[in-house]
Amino acid sequence: MVKVSVIIPVYNTGKYLRRCLDSVIMQTLGNIEIICVDDGSTDESARILEEYADRDDRIKVIYKQNGGLVSARKVGVIAAEGEYIGYVDSDDWIEPDMYEKLYGCAHNNHVDMVTSGYLFEGNYITTHFDDVTEGLYDEANMRYLRENAIYNLQTKNVGLRGSLCCKLFCTELLKTVQEGVSDKLTFSEDKMCVLSYVLSCSRVYVLKRAFYHYISHPFSMVHKCNDDYLISVNEVYKHFIKLYQHPCFTPVMRMQAELYITELLYKGINSRLGFQNRNLFWINPYYLDDIPADAKIVLYGGGELGDAYRRQIEMRDDLVLVGCVDTQYIENVQVGALGMLLGEDYDLILITVKNPKKAMEIREGLTYEGIPDEKIRWYEQKEIYWEYAESNGWLRCS
């Protein structure tokens, strides 16, 4: 019997497809099938799929008209014959032992789902895990898992990571759950599927290991303005309305669902809608009160966060922005490499990286280069919707 059906939706990812397929072919777990669903690609993806299918009889290629990610996944699920199902996006790649580890965990613990972490590769690499305790969840603690699936309110973080690609699902159950996910969902489709599945299953294992490499591309949809963004949010909202009727959907989950929609609306203003004034809703300028008057400041890190800090500092008459150390362009600011600091007159280095772990790595690197620790500053930036949740008393409901 096939142990795992690996479903790979493909749409115009020929540039990355070989790396993806090679990583799946090299899996150490035997008895897998690889189902590639070409969702109407117009680049060389179809030719690459045929080439790999000719070389490896585990690969099955299905062609369909373009209908979006959800519809492609549904086609793959229908064709799956394995005991479990895993997903891989065609521009990402996985570690060789990923499915051996996930299947072993699922089989040994007799669970409906195993969820693990992933490595996010953008300007730098960060590792992300589910923000719940590692281990088995069954009848005794499934309610806890469900009520932390959207958020862990204690840590103000995502509870279960939304991505389907770092998880393993029982095929029989997923066939039913995936069919109930609307083809009209164009984002948060993974999260909605995970929530539907967690409501329907009875045993889950949370594994604090990362095997999946999620690649962020500058041309991906999350980096583009979307005039239909609010329509997309409405589709997520309508899916939640369906979930509200489930007997396992608790009042705590309802409150978190509303917070999730609030987050999506704030993020629309922040990055997805075509607003000129972006990032104003999540960069709290409180940190400026901690900076001495007349300080000469160097920003370490560019991107949207660095640009927001730049605007806030330039509005202050008592602060001087010397420049920025980064590989990215920041409007109207001198940008240089780390060596630039040695030749500049500055008082403080302000690390403009949101991820705490990465910020600590940068801080350690700067001190290693001989920069005094007291000249280095980093401030946590939490999204404003958490302030919204706290002001409504939601964080005390967990």
XYZ file of C-alpha atoms in Angstrom:
398
model
C 0.000 0.000 0.000
C 1.140 3.543 -0.745
C 2.136 5.203 2.528
C 2.082 8.858 1.457
C 0.603 10.648 -1.539
C 2.587 13.843 -2.138
C 0.456 16.399 -3.989
C 2.281 19.173 -5.873
C 0.082 21.863 -7.464
C 1.994 23.491 -10.338
C 1.375 26.811 -12.023
C 4.137 28.547 -14.007
C 6.948 27.616 -11.628
C 9.292 26.113 -14.190
C 12.194 28.134 -12.804
C 11.992 26.285 -9.468
C 10.191 23.062 -10.354
C 13.236 20.828 -10.814
C 14.551 21.648 -7.343
C 11.144 20.844 -5.878
C 10.753 17.559 -7.724
C 14.306 16.459 -6.933
C 13.695 16.980 -3.225
C 10.516 14.878 -3.319
C 12.054 12.120 -5.451
C 14.939 11.814 -2.979
C 12.673 11.089 0.003
C 13.997 8.308 2.223
C 10.470 6.971 2.802
C 9.562 4.167 0.426
C 6.106 3.562 -1.069
C 5.189 7.128 -1.913
C 3.332 8.455 -4.927
C 3.903 11.919 -6.349
C 0.835 13.585 -7.858
C 1.633 16.732 -9.841
C -1.388 18.818 -10.828
C -0.611 21.289 -13.610
C -3.171 24.055 -13.182
C -2.976 25.356 -16.748
C 0.689 26.438 -16.779
C 1.863 28.436 -19.802
C 5.627 28.203 -19.187
C 7.904 25.152 -19.411
C 6.358 23.474 -16.333
C 4.422 20.875 -18.362
C 7.536 19.820 -20.263
C 9.503 19.438 -17.012
C 6.726 17.364 -15.461
C 6.665 15.011 -18.449
C 10.440 14.683 -18.317
C 10.362 13.656 -14.656
C 7.357 11.351 -15.118
C 9.233 9.478 -17.848
C 12.129 8.903 -15.434
C 10.189 7.998 -12.279
C 7.060 5.859 -12.385
C 5.981 7.166 -8.957
C 5.132 10.496 -10.608
C 1.601 10.972 -11.932
C 0.866 14.170 -13.872
C -2.664 15.553 -14.080
C -3.504 18.475 -16.365
C -6.431 20.812 -15.762
C -7.656 24.239 -16.770
C -6.493 27.044 -14.514
C -8.763 27.216 -11.507
C -6.536 28.237 -8.628
C -4.667 26.520 -5.848
C -7.664 25.075 -4.003
C -9.103 23.472 -7.125
C -5.699 21.972 -8.006
C -5.386 20.479 -4.527
C -8.865 18.978 -4.784
C -7.945 17.231 -8.024
C -4.834 15.810 -6.370
C -6.755 14.621 -3.309
C -9.300 12.789 -5.447
C -6.492 10.922 -7.208
C -4.558 10.101 -4.015
C -4.271 6.432 -3.044
C -1.920 6.734 -0.089
C -2.677 6.188 3.575
C -1.677 9.809 4.245
C -1.438 12.969 2.134
C 1.226 15.654 2.133
C 1.451 18.851 0.082
C 4.468 20.571 -1.443
C 4.279 23.877 -3.304
C 6.154 23.672 -6.586
C 8.522 26.574 -5.854
C 9.582 25.176 -2.455
C 11.630 22.126 -1.440
C 11.827 19.623 1.412
C 14.460 17.778 3.432
C 15.140 14.137 2.345
C 13.744 12.609 5.545
C 10.644 14.780 5.847
C 8.034 12.164 5.003
C 9.889 9.355 6.731
C 9.753 11.354 9.975
C 6.168 12.574 9.550
C 4.843 9.162 8.520
C 6.679 7.429 11.345
C 5.189 9.882 13.823
C 1.692 9.483 12.369
C 1.860 5.677 12.210
C 3.383 5.167 15.672
C 0.897 7.491 17.373
C -2.167 6.497 15.305
C -3.051 10.113 14.569
C -5.123 11.864 11.934
C -2.581 14.656 11.451
C 1.053 15.444 12.168
C 1.995 19.119 12.089
C 5.610 20.307 12.010
C 7.605 23.479 11.368
C 9.187 25.105 8.351
C 12.137 27.269 7.371
C 11.170 30.595 5.822
C 13.768 31.756 3.292
C 13.474 35.416 2.330
C 16.092 38.096 2.960
C 17.223 35.788 5.753
C 16.234 32.341 7.046
C 13.982 31.903 10.070
C 12.479 28.738 11.556
C 8.817 28.639 12.538
C 6.942 26.126 14.691
C 3.408 25.732 15.979
C 3.053 27.788 19.152
C 1.546 24.989 21.221
C 3.233 22.325 23.320
C 4.840 19.471 21.394
C 3.198 16.081 21.736
C -0.008 14.116 21.287
C -3.462 15.703 21.377
C -6.504 13.439 21.688
C -9.855 13.427 23.494
C -8.320 14.813 26.678
C -6.812 17.937 25.135
C -8.215 18.365 21.618
C -10.385 21.258 22.821
C -7.225 23.063 23.960
C -5.631 22.506 20.548
C -8.705 23.746 18.700
C -8.904 26.853 20.870
C -5.255 27.596 20.092
C -5.369 26.679 16.411
C -5.950 30.244 15.207
C -3.879 32.047 17.846
C -2.087 31.348 21.073
C -3.439 34.357 22.926
C -0.981 33.973 25.788
C 1.991 34.537 23.501
C 0.190 36.746 20.955
C 1.281 34.431 18.189
C -0.082 32.023 15.605
C -1.239 28.798 17.257
C -1.082 26.170 14.528
C 0.843 27.293 11.469
C -1.590 27.600 8.601
C 0.522 25.983 5.904
C -0.671 22.584 4.685
C 2.806 21.832 3.395
C 4.439 21.064 6.747
C 1.723 18.592 7.722
C 0.579 15.044 7.046
C -3.144 14.253 6.815
C -5.194 11.074 6.928
C -6.347 10.636 3.345
C -9.866 9.441 4.073
C -10.683 12.420 6.271
C -8.901 14.993 4.099
C -10.932 13.961 1.056
C -14.038 15.190 2.882
C -12.482 18.290 4.447
C -10.719 19.573 1.329
C -13.909 19.298 -0.683
C -15.547 21.712 1.768
C -12.931 24.435 1.155
C -14.211 26.915 -1.436
C -12.326 27.305 -4.715
C -12.939 31.062 -4.333
C -10.462 31.309 -1.457
C -7.359 32.993 -2.849
C -5.487 33.403 0.418
C -5.800 31.904 3.919
C -7.001 28.803 2.073
C -4.434 26.722 3.974
C -5.513 28.090 7.347
C -9.177 27.481 6.576
C -8.461 23.892 5.557
C -6.400 23.268 8.709
C -9.160 24.676 10.936
C -11.809 22.554 9.225
C -9.616 19.487 9.603
C -8.813 20.079 13.289
C -12.542 20.407 14.004
C -13.183 17.068 12.298
C -10.277 14.925 13.504
C -9.701 13.310 16.898
C -5.924 12.795 17.251
C -3.086 15.179 16.316
C 0.640 15.109 16.969
C 2.579 18.391 17.149
C 6.216 17.869 16.164
C 8.781 20.618 16.807
C 10.954 19.768 13.813
C 11.356 21.722 10.565
C 11.737 19.902 7.246
C 10.025 22.224 4.774
C 11.755 25.132 3.014
C 9.260 27.874 2.233
C 10.754 30.264 -0.334
C 9.628 33.892 -0.445
C 9.838 35.427 -3.916
C 9.707 39.203 -4.516
C 7.121 38.679 -7.274
C 4.720 36.567 -5.189
C 1.158 37.742 -4.559
C 1.840 38.742 -0.956
C 4.172 41.475 -2.246
C 1.660 42.934 -4.710
C -1.265 45.287 -4.325
C -4.592 43.554 -4.833
C -7.650 45.578 -5.787
C -9.851 42.584 -4.925
C -8.343 42.096 -1.474
C -11.533 42.914 0.439
C -13.464 40.450 -1.726
C -10.902 37.807 -0.769
C -11.277 38.656 2.926
C -15.023 38.215 2.545
C -14.490 34.659 1.255
C -12.474 33.873 4.391
C -15.257 35.390 6.499
C -17.868 33.240 4.744
C -15.814 30.114 5.441
C -15.732 31.038 9.120
C -19.511 31.446 9.080
C -19.783 27.815 7.956
C -17.367 26.710 10.686
C -19.427 28.513 13.351
C -22.062 25.800 12.938
C -19.671 22.960 13.781
C -20.395 21.399 17.208
C -16.715 21.628 18.180
C -16.412 25.319 17.289
C -16.354 27.040 20.689
C -17.054 30.663 21.703
C -13.312 31.147 22.208
C -12.713 30.074 18.607
C -15.445 32.480 17.450
C -13.680 35.351 19.221
C -10.354 34.364 17.656
C -11.955 34.097 14.218
C -13.146 37.683 14.507
C -9.661 38.757 15.554
C -8.256 36.902 12.537
C -10.548 38.834 10.188
C -9.469 42.038 11.941
C -5.844 41.073 11.311
C -6.541 40.543 7.618
C -8.165 43.968 7.352
C -5.215 45.679 9.044
C -2.788 43.794 6.816
C -4.766 44.961 3.822
C -4.032 48.545 4.785
C -0.456 47.606 5.627
C 0.538 45.879 2.423
C -2.198 44.449 0.201
C -4.308 47.441 -0.780
C -2.922 50.225 -2.942
C -2.645 52.754 -0.121
C 0.150 55.324 -0.265
C 0.255 55.531 3.548
C 1.259 51.994 4.427
C 2.606 50.489 7.664
C 1.074 53.293 9.725
C -1.026 50.821 11.659
C 1.675 48.543 13.012
C 4.813 50.636 13.626
C 4.388 52.072 17.098
C 6.693 55.096 17.547
C 6.995 54.496 21.313
C 10.656 53.556 20.826
C 11.498 57.183 20.023
C 10.911 58.116 23.668
C 13.869 55.904 24.585
C 16.318 57.606 22.205
C 18.340 60.564 23.573
C 17.841 63.978 21.988
C 20.247 64.913 19.184
C 21.247 61.254 18.699
C 22.853 60.325 15.383
C 21.170 57.106 14.234
C 22.113 54.356 11.788
C 19.377 51.945 10.711
C 20.425 48.314 10.354
C 17.971 46.671 7.976
C 15.888 48.025 5.128
C 12.586 46.906 3.698
C 9.213 48.259 4.782
C 10.057 48.316 8.491
C 13.270 50.253 7.880
C 11.412 52.687 5.657
C 8.770 53.246 8.359
C 11.455 53.930 10.957
C 13.097 56.333 8.518
C 9.905 58.361 8.151
C 9.322 58.520 11.885
C 12.889 59.609 12.666
C 12.896 62.253 9.944
C 9.802 63.848 11.495
C 11.823 64.542 14.640
C 13.887 67.744 14.673
C 16.040 66.472 17.535
C 17.270 63.281 15.804
C 19.735 62.807 12.944
C 19.497 59.901 10.506
C 23.050 59.117 9.370
C 22.324 56.234 6.982
C 21.316 52.611 6.631
C 23.283 49.356 6.642
C 21.483 46.940 4.352
C 21.345 45.445 0.866
C 17.939 46.996 0.193
C 17.185 50.487 -1.012
C 15.586 52.954 1.365
C 14.244 56.145 -0.155
C 16.463 59.210 0.368
C 18.820 57.384 2.764
C 22.466 56.484 2.274
C 22.714 52.680 2.202
C 25.996 50.867 2.754
C 27.632 47.700 4.030
C 28.640 46.954 7.610
C 32.061 48.505 7.088
C 30.368 51.864 6.609
C 29.767 52.052 10.368
C 33.473 52.224 11.125
C 33.802 55.458 9.205
C 30.633 57.170 10.374
C 29.963 59.379 13.360
C 26.920 57.865 15.037
C 25.473 57.357 18.503
C 23.072 54.449 18.022
C 22.432 51.565 15.657
C 18.717 50.811 15.409
C 18.028 47.260 14.201
C 14.964 47.403 11.956
C 14.213 43.679 11.813
C 10.901 42.485 13.174
C 11.835 38.864 13.958
C 13.278 38.711 17.522
C 15.573 35.753 16.829
C 17.048 37.354 13.724
C 17.464 40.676 15.539
C 19.444 38.899 18.274
C 21.691 37.296 15.653
C 22.353 40.724 14.127
C 23.084 42.192 17.549
C 25.569 39.404 18.307
C 27.219 39.949 14.918
C 27.605 43.658 15.546
C 29.145 43.145 18.980
C 31.488 40.567 17.443
C 32.640 43.262 15.029
C 33.567 45.430 18.014
C 30.518 47.689 18.240
C 29.626 48.408 21.895
C 26.413 46.771 23.002
C 25.107 50.033 24.478
C 25.124 51.533 20.977
C 22.764 48.863 19.638
C 18.983 49.089 20.014
C 16.101 46.826 18.963
C 12.432 47.342 19.756
C 9.646 44.811 19.462
C 6.843 45.797 17.104
C 3.549 44.032 17.711
C 0.665 44.495 15.289
C -2.034 46.884 16.415
C -4.750 44.216 16.272
C -3.207 42.703 19.414
C -3.799 46.036 21.137
C -7.353 45.828 19.810
C -7.728 42.332 21.302
C -6.280 43.396 24.647
C -8.492 46.493 24.893
C -11.538 44.235 24.379
C -10.438 41.846 27.107
C -10.006 38.955 24.683
C -6.577 37.990 25.930
C -8.075 37.192 29.328
C -10.517 34.748 27.736
C -7.911 32.128 26.834
